[in-house]
PDB file of C-alpha atoms and ligand atoms in Angstrom:
ATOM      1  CA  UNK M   1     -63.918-247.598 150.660  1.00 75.00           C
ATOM      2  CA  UNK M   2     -65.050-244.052 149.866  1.00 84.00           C
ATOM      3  CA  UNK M   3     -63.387-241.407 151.773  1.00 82.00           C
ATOM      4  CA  UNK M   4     -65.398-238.225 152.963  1.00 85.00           C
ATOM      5  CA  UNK M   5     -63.107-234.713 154.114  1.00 82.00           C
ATOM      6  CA  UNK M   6     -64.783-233.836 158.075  1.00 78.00           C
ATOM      7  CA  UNK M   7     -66.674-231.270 156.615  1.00 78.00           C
ATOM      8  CA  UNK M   8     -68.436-232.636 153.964  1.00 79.00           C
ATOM      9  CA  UNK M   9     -71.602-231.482 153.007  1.00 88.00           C
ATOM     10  CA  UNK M  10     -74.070-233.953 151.377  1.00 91.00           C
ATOM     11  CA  UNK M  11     -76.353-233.020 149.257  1.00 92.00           C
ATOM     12  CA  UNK M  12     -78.336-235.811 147.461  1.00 95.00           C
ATOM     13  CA  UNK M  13     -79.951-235.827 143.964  1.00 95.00           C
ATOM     14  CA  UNK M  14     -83.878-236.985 144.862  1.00 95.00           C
ATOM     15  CA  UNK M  15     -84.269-238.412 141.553  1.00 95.00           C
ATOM     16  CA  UNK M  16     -81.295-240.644 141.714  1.00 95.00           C
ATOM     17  CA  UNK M  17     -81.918-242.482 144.853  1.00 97.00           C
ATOM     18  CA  UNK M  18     -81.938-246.320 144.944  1.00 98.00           C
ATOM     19  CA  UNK M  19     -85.318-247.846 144.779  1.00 98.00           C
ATOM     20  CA  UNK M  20     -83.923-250.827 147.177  1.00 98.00           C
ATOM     21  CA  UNK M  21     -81.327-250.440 150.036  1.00 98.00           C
ATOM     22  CA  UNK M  22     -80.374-253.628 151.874  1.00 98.00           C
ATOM     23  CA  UNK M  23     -78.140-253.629 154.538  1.00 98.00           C
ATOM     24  CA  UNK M  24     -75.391-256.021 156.114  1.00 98.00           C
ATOM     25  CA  UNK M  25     -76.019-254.874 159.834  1.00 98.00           C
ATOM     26  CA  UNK M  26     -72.527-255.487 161.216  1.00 98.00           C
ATOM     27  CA  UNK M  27     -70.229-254.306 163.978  1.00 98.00           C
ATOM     28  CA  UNK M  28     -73.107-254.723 167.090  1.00 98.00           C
ATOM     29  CA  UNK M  29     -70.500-256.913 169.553  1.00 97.00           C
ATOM     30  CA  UNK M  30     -67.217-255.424 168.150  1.00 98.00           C
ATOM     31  CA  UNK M  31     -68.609-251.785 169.285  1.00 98.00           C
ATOM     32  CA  UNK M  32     -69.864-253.052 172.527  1.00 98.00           C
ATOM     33  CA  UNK M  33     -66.444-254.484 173.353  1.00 98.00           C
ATOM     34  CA  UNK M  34     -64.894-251.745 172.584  1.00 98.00           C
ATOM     35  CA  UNK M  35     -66.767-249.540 175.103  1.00 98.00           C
ATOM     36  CA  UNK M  36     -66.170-252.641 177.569  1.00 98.00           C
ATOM     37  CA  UNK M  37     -69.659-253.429 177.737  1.00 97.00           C
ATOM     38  CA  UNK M  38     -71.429-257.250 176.883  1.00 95.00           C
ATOM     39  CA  UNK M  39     -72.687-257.736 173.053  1.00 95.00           C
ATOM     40  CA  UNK M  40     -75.937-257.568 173.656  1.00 95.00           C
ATOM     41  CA  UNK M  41     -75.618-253.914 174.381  1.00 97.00           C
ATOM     42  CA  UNK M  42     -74.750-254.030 171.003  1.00 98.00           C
ATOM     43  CA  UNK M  43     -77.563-255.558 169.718  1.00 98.00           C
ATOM     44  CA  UNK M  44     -79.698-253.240 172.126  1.00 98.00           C
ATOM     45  CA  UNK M  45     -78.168-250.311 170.149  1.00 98.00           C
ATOM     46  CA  UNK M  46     -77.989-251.761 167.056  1.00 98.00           C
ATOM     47  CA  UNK M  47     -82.044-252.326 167.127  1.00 98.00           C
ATOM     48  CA  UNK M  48     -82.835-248.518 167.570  1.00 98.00           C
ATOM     49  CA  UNK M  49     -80.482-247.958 164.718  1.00 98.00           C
ATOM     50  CA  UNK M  50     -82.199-250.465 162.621  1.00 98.00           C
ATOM     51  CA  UNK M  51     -85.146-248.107 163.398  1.00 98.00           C
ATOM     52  CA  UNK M  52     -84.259-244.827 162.577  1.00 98.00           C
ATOM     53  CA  UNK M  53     -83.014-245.920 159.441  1.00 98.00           C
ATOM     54  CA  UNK M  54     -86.182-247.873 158.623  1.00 98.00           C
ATOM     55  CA  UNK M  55     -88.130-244.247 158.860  1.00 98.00           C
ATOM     56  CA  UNK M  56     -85.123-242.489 156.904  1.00 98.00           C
ATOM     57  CA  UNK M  57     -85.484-244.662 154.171  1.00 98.00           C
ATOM     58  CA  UNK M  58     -89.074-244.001 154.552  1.00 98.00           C
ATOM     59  CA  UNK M  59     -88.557-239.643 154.700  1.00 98.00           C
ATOM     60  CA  UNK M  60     -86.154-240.509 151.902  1.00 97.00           C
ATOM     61  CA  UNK M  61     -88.967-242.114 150.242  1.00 98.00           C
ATOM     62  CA  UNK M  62     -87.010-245.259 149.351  1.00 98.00           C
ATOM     63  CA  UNK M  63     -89.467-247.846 148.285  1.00 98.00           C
ATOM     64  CA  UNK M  64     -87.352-251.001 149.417  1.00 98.00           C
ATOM     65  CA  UNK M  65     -85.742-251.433 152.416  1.00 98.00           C
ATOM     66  CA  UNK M  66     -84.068-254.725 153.324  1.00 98.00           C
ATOM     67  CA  UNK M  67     -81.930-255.458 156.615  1.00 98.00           C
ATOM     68  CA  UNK M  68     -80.127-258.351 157.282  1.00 98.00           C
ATOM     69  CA  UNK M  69     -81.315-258.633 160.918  1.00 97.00           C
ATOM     70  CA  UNK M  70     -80.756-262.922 161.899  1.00 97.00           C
ATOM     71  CA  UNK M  71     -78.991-265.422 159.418  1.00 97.00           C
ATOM     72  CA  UNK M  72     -79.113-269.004 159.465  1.00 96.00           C
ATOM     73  CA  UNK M  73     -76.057-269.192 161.200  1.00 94.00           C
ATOM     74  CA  UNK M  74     -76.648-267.016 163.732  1.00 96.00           C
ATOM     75  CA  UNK M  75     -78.541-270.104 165.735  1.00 97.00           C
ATOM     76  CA  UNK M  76     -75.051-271.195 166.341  1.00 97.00           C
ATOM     77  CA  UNK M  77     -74.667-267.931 168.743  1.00 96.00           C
ATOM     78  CA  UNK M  78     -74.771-268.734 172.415  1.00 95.00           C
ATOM     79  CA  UNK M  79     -78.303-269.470 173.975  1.00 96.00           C
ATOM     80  CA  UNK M  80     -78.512-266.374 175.691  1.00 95.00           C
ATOM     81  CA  UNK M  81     -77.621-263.932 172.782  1.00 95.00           C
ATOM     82  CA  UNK M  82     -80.224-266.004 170.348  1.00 97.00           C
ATOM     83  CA  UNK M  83     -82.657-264.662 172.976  1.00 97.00           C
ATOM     84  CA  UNK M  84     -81.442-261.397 173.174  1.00 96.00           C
ATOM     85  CA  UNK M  85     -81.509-260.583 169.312  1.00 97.00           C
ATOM     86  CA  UNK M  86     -85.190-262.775 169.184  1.00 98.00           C
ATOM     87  CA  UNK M  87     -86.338-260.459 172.706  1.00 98.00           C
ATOM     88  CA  UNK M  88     -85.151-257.277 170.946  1.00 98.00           C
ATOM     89  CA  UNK M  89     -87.401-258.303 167.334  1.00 98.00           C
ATOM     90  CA  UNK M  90     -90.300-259.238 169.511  1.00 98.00           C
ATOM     91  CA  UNK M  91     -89.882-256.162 171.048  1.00 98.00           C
ATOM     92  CA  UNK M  92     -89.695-253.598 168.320  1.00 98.00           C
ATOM     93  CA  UNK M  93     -92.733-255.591 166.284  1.00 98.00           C
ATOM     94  CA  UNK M  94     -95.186-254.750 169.421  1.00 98.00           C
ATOM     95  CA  UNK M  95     -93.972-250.851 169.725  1.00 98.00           C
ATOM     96  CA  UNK M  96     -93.470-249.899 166.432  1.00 98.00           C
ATOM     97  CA  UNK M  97     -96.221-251.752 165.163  1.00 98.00           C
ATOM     98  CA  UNK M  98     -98.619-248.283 164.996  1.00 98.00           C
ATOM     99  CA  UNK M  99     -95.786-246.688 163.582  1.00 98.00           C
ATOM    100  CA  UNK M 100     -95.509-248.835 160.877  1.00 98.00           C
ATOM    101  CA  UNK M 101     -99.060-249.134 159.743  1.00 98.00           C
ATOM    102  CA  UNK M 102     -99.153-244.730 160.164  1.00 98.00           C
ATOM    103  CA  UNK M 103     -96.386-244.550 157.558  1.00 98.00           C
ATOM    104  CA  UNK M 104     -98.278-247.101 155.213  1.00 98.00           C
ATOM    105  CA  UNK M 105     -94.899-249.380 155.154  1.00 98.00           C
ATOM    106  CA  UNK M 106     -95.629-253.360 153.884  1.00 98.00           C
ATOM    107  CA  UNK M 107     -93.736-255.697 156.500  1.00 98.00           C
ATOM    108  CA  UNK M 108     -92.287-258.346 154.752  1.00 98.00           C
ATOM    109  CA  UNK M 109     -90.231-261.842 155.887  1.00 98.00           C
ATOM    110  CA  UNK M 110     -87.943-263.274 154.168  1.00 98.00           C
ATOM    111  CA  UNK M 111     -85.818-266.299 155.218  1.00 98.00           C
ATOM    112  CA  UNK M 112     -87.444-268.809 157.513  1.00 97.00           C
ATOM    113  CA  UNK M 113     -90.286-268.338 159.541  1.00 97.00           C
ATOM    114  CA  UNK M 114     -90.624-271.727 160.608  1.00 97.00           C
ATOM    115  CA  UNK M 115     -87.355-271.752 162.552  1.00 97.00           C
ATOM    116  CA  UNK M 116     -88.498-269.163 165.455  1.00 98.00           C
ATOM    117  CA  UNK M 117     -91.110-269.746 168.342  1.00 97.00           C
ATOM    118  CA  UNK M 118     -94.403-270.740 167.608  1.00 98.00           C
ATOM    119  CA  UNK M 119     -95.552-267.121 169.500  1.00 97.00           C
ATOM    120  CA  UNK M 120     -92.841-264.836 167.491  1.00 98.00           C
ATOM    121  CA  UNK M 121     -93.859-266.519 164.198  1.00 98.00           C
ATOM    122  CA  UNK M 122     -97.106-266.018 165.215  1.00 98.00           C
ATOM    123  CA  UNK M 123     -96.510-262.313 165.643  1.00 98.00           C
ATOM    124  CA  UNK M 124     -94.243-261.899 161.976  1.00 98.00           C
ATOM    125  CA  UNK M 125     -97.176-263.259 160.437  1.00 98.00           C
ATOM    126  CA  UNK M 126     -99.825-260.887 162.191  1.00 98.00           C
ATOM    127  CA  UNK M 127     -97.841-257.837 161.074  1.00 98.00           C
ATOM    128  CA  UNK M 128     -97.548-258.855 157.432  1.00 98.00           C
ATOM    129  CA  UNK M 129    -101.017-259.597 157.266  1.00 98.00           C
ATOM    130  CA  UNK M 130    -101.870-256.339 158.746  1.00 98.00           C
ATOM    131  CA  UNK M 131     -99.642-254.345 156.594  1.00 98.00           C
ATOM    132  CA  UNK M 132     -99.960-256.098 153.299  1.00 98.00           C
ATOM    133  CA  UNK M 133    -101.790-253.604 151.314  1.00 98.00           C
ATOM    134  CA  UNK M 134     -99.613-250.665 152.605  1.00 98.00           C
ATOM    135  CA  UNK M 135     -97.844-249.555 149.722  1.00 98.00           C
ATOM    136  CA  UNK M 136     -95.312-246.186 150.701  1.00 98.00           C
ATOM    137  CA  UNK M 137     -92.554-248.667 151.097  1.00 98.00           C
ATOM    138  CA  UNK M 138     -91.862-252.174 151.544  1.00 98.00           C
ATOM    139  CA  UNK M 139     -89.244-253.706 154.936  1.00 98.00           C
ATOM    140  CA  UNK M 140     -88.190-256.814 154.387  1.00 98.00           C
ATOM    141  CA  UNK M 141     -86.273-258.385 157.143  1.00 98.00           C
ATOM    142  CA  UNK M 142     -84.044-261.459 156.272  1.00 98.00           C
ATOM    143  CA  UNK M 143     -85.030-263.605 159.541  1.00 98.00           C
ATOM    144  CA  UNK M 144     -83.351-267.035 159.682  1.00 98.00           C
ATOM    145  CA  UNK M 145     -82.020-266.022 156.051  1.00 98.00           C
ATOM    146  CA  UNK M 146     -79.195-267.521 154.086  1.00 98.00           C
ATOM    147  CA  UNK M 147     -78.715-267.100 150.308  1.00 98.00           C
ATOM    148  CA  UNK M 148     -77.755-270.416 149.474  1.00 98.00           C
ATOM    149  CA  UNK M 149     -80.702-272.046 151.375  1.00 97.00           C
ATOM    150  CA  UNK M 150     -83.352-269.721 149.127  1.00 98.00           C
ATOM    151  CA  UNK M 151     -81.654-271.265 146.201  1.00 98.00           C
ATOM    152  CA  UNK M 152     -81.859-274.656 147.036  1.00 98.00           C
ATOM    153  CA  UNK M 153     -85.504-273.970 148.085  1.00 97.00           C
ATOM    154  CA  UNK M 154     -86.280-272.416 145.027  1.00 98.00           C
ATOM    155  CA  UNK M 155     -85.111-275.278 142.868  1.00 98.00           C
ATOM    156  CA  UNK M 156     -86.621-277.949 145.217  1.00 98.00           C
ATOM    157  CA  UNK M 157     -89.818-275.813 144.642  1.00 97.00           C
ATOM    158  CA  UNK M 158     -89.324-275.340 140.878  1.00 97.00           C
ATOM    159  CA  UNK M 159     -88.533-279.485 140.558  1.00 97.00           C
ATOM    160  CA  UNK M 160     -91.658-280.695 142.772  1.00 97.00           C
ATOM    161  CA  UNK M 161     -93.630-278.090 139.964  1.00 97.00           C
ATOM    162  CA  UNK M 162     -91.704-279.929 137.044  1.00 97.00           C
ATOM    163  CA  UNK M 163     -92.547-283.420 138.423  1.00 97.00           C
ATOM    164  CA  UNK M 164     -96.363-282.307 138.912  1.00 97.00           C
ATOM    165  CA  UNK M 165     -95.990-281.577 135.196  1.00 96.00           C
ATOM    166  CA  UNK M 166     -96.933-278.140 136.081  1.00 97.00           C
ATOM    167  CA  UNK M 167     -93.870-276.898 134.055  1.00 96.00           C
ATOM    168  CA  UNK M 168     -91.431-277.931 131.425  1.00 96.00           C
ATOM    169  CA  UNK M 169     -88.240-278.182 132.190  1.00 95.00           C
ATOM    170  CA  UNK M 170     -86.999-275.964 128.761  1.00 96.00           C
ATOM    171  CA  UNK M 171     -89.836-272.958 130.510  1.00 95.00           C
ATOM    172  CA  UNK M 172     -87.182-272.459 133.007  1.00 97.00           C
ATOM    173  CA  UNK M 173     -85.421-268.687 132.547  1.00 97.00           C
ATOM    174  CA  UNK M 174     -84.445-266.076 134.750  1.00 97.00           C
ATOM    175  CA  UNK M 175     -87.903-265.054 134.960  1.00 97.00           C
ATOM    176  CA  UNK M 176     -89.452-268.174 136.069  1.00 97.00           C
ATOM    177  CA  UNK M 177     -86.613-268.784 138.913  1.00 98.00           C
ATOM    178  CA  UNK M 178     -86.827-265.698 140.228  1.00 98.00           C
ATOM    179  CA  UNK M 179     -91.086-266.829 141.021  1.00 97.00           C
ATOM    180  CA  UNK M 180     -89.701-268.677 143.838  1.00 98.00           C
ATOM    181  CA  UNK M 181     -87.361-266.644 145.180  1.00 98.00           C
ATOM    182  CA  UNK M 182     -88.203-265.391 148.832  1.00 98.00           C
ATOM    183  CA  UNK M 183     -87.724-262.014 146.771  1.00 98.00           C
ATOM    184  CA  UNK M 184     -90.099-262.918 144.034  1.00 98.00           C
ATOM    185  CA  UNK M 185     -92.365-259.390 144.329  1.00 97.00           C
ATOM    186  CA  UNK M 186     -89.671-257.291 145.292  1.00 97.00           C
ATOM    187  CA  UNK M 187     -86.697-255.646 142.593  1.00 98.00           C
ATOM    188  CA  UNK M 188     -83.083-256.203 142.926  1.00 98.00           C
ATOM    189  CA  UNK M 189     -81.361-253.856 145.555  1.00 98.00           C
ATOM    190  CA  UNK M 190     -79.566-251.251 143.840  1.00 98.00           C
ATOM    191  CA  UNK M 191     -77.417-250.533 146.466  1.00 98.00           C
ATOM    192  CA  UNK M 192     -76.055-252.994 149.404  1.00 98.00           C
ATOM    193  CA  UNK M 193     -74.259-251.453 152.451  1.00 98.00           C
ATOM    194  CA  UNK M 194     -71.866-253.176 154.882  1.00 98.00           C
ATOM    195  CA  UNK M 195     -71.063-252.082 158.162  1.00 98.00           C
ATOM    196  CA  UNK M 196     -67.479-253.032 160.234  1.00 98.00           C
ATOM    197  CA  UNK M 197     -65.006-252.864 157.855  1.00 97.00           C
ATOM    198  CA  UNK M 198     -65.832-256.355 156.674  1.00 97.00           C
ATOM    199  CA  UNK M 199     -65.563-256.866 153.113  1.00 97.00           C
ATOM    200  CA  UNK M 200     -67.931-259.699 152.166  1.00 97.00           C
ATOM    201  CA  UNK M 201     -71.654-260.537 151.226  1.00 97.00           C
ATOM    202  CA  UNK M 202     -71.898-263.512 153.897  1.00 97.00           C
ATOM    203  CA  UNK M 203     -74.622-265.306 152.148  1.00 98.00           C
ATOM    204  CA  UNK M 204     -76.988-262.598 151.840  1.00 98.00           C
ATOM    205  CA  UNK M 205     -79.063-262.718 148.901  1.00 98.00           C
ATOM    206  CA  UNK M 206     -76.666-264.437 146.646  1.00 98.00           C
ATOM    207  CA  UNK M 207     -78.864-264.269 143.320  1.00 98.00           C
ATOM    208  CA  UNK M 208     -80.355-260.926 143.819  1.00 98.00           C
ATOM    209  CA  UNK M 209     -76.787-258.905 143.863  1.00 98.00           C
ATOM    210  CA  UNK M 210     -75.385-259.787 140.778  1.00 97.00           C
ATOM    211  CA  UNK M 211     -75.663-255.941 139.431  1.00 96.00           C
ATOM    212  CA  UNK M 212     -76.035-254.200 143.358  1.00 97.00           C
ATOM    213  CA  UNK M 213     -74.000-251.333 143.830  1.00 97.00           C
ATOM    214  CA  UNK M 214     -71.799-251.811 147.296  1.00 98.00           C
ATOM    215  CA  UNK M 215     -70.511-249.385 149.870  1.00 98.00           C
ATOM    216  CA  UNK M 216     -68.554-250.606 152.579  1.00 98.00           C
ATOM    217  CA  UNK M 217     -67.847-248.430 156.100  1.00 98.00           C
ATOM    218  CA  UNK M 218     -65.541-249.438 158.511  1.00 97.00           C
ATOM    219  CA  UNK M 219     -68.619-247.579 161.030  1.00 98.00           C
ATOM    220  CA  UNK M 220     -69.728-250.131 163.539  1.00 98.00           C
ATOM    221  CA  UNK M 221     -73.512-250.686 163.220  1.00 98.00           C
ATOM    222  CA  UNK M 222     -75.058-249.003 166.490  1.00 98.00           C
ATOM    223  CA  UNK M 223     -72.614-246.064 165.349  1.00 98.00           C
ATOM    224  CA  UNK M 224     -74.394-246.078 161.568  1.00 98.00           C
ATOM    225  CA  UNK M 225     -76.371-242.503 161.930  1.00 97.00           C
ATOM    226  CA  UNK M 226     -78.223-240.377 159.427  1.00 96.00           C
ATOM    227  CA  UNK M 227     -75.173-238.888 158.170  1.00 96.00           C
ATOM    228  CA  UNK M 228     -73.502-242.083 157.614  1.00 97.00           C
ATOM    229  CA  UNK M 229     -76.480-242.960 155.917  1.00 98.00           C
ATOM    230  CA  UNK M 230     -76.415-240.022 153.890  1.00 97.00           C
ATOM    231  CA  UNK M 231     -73.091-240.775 152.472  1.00 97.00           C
ATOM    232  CA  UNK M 232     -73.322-243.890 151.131  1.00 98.00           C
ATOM    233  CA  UNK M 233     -76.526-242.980 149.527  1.00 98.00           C
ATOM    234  CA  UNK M 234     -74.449-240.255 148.180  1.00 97.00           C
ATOM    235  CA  UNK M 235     -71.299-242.639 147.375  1.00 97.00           C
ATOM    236  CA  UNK M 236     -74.359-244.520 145.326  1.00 97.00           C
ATOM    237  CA  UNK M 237     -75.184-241.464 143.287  1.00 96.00           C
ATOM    238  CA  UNK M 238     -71.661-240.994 142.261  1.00 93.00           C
ATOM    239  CA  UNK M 239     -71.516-244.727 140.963  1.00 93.00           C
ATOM    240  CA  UNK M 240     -72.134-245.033 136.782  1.00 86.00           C
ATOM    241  CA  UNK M 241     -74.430-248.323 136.673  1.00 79.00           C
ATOM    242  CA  UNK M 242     -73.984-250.335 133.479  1.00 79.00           C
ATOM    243  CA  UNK M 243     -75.115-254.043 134.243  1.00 81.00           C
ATOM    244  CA  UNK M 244     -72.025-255.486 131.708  1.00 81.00           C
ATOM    245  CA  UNK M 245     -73.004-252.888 129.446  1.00 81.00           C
ATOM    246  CA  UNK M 246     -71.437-249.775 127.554  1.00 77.00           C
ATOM    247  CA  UNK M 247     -72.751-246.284 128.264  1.00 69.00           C
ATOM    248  CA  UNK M 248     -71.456-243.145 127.248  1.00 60.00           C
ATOM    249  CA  UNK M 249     -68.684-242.416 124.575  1.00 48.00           C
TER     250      UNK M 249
HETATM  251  C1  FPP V   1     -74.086-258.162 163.684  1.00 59.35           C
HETATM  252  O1  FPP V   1     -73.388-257.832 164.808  1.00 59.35           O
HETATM  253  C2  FPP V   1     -75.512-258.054 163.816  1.00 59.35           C
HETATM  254  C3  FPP V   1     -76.388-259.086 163.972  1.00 59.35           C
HETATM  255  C4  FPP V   1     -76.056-260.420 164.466  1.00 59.35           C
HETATM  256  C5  FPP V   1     -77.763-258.928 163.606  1.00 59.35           C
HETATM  257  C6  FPP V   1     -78.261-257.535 163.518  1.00 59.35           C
HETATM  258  C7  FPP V   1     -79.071-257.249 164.678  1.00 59.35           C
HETATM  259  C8  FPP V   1     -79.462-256.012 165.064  1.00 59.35           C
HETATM  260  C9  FPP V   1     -79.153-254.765 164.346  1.00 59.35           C
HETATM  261  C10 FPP V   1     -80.250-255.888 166.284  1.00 59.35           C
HETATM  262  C11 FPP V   1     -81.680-255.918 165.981  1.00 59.35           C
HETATM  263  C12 FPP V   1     -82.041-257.275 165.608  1.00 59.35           C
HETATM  264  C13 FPP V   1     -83.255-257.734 165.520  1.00 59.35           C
HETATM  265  C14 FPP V   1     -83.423-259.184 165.184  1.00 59.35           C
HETATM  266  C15 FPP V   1     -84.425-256.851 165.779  1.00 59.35           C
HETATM  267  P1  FPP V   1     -72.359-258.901 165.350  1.00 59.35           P
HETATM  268  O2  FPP V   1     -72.897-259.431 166.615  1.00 59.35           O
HETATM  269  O3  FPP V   1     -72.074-259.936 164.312  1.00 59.35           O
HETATM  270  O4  FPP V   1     -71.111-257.994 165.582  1.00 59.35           O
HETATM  271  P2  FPP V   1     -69.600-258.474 165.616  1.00 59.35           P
HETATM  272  O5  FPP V   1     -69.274-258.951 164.228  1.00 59.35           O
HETATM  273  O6  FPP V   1     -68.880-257.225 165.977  1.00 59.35           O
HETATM  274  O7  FPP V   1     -69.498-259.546 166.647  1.00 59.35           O
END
């Protein structure tokens, strides 16, 4: 983990900014407990973080934002937290929905829709239709998301398509897999943060961060602010990217 001095002063490079942040959003229950105060406080704070890093990235002008905000595993939560984090998304799509469409950002899904409430899917699909041509910067939220499952979605796709004799089996590259991909119009994040102090990728877009850039902070989630923002960007701008390459001497 990268270590900044108290009274460090970051100063980014504008033209070496990642094109695609995605975030691990981590830490919302641990920092509730440790203020004695129920998780979903948490998630409550958690939420308007999401949010003012959303519009960062946006000031920043960051093309790509993704945020890990509900995996496939987190239906196994209790009842009452599943409605909590699902209360909190239905929440911030109905405020912030102006706000979105005034900063021209593209709201886009990924995981699956299918697994929410008929009225919330309803709602996810309303705002990317309404934002679809905005092109300042793209949000993808990973709703009901889990790496593996896009795989095996993508190849069940990509073998119905082979059996239609739409494609040949020996067409099959990188390229073409990547088609049906949730993530097939969006670039590979450059950079992947992790909140909490845990050191793992927990399913999240498994295929897609094979050459991502990673910056771990032991900062809980709802405590993730500008400046802790700042300094991972900056930890990214200090990184020499060679995707199994040789640069240099
Ligand atoms: C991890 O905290 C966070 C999540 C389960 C999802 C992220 C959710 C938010 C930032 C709130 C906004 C969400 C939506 C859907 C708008 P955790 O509960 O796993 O924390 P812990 O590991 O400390 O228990």
């Amino acid at each position: 983990m990268d270590f900044f001095p108290e009274s460090f002063n970051i100063i980014l490079d504008p033209s070496k900014l990642p094109k695609h942040v995605a975030i691990i959003m981590d830490g919302n229950g641990r920092w509730a407990k440790s203020k004695g105060l129920p998780r979903i406080y948490g998630h409550k704070k958690g939420a308007e973080v999401a949010k003012n890093i959303i519009y960062k990235t946006r000031e920043l002008n960051i093309p790509y934002l993704t945020l890990f905000a509900f995996s496939k595993e987190n239906w196994l939560r209790p009842k009452e937290e599943i409605e909590t984090l699902l209360g909190l998304l239905k929440y911030y799509l109905e405020t912030e929905f102006e706000e979105i469409k005034k900063n021209e950002i593209k709201f886009k899904v990924i995981g699956n829709k299918d697994d929410f409430p008929e009225e919330l899917k309803k709602q996810l699909n309303m705002v990317e239709k309404e934002t679809e041509k905005n092109d300042k910067m793209v949000l993808c939220m990973a709703l009901s998301y889990g790496g593996r499952a896009e795989i095996i979605e993508a190849v069940k796709k990509l073998a119905f398509q082979i059996k239609e004799n739409k494609i040949s089996a020996e067409e099959i590259d990188e390229m073409l897999f990547r088609k049906f991909l949730y993530t097939y119009d969006i670039p590979d994040p450059d950079l992947l943060i992790r909140t909490s102090g845990e050191l793992r990728i927990s399913n999240f877009l498994l295929f897609q961060l094979a050459y991502t850039e990673f910056y771990f902070t032991p900062v809980y989630w709802p405590d993730f602010n500008e400046e802790e923002y700042l300094k991972a960007l900056y930890s990214y701008q200090q990184r020499e990217r060679r995707f199994g390459r040789i640069y240099g001497s």
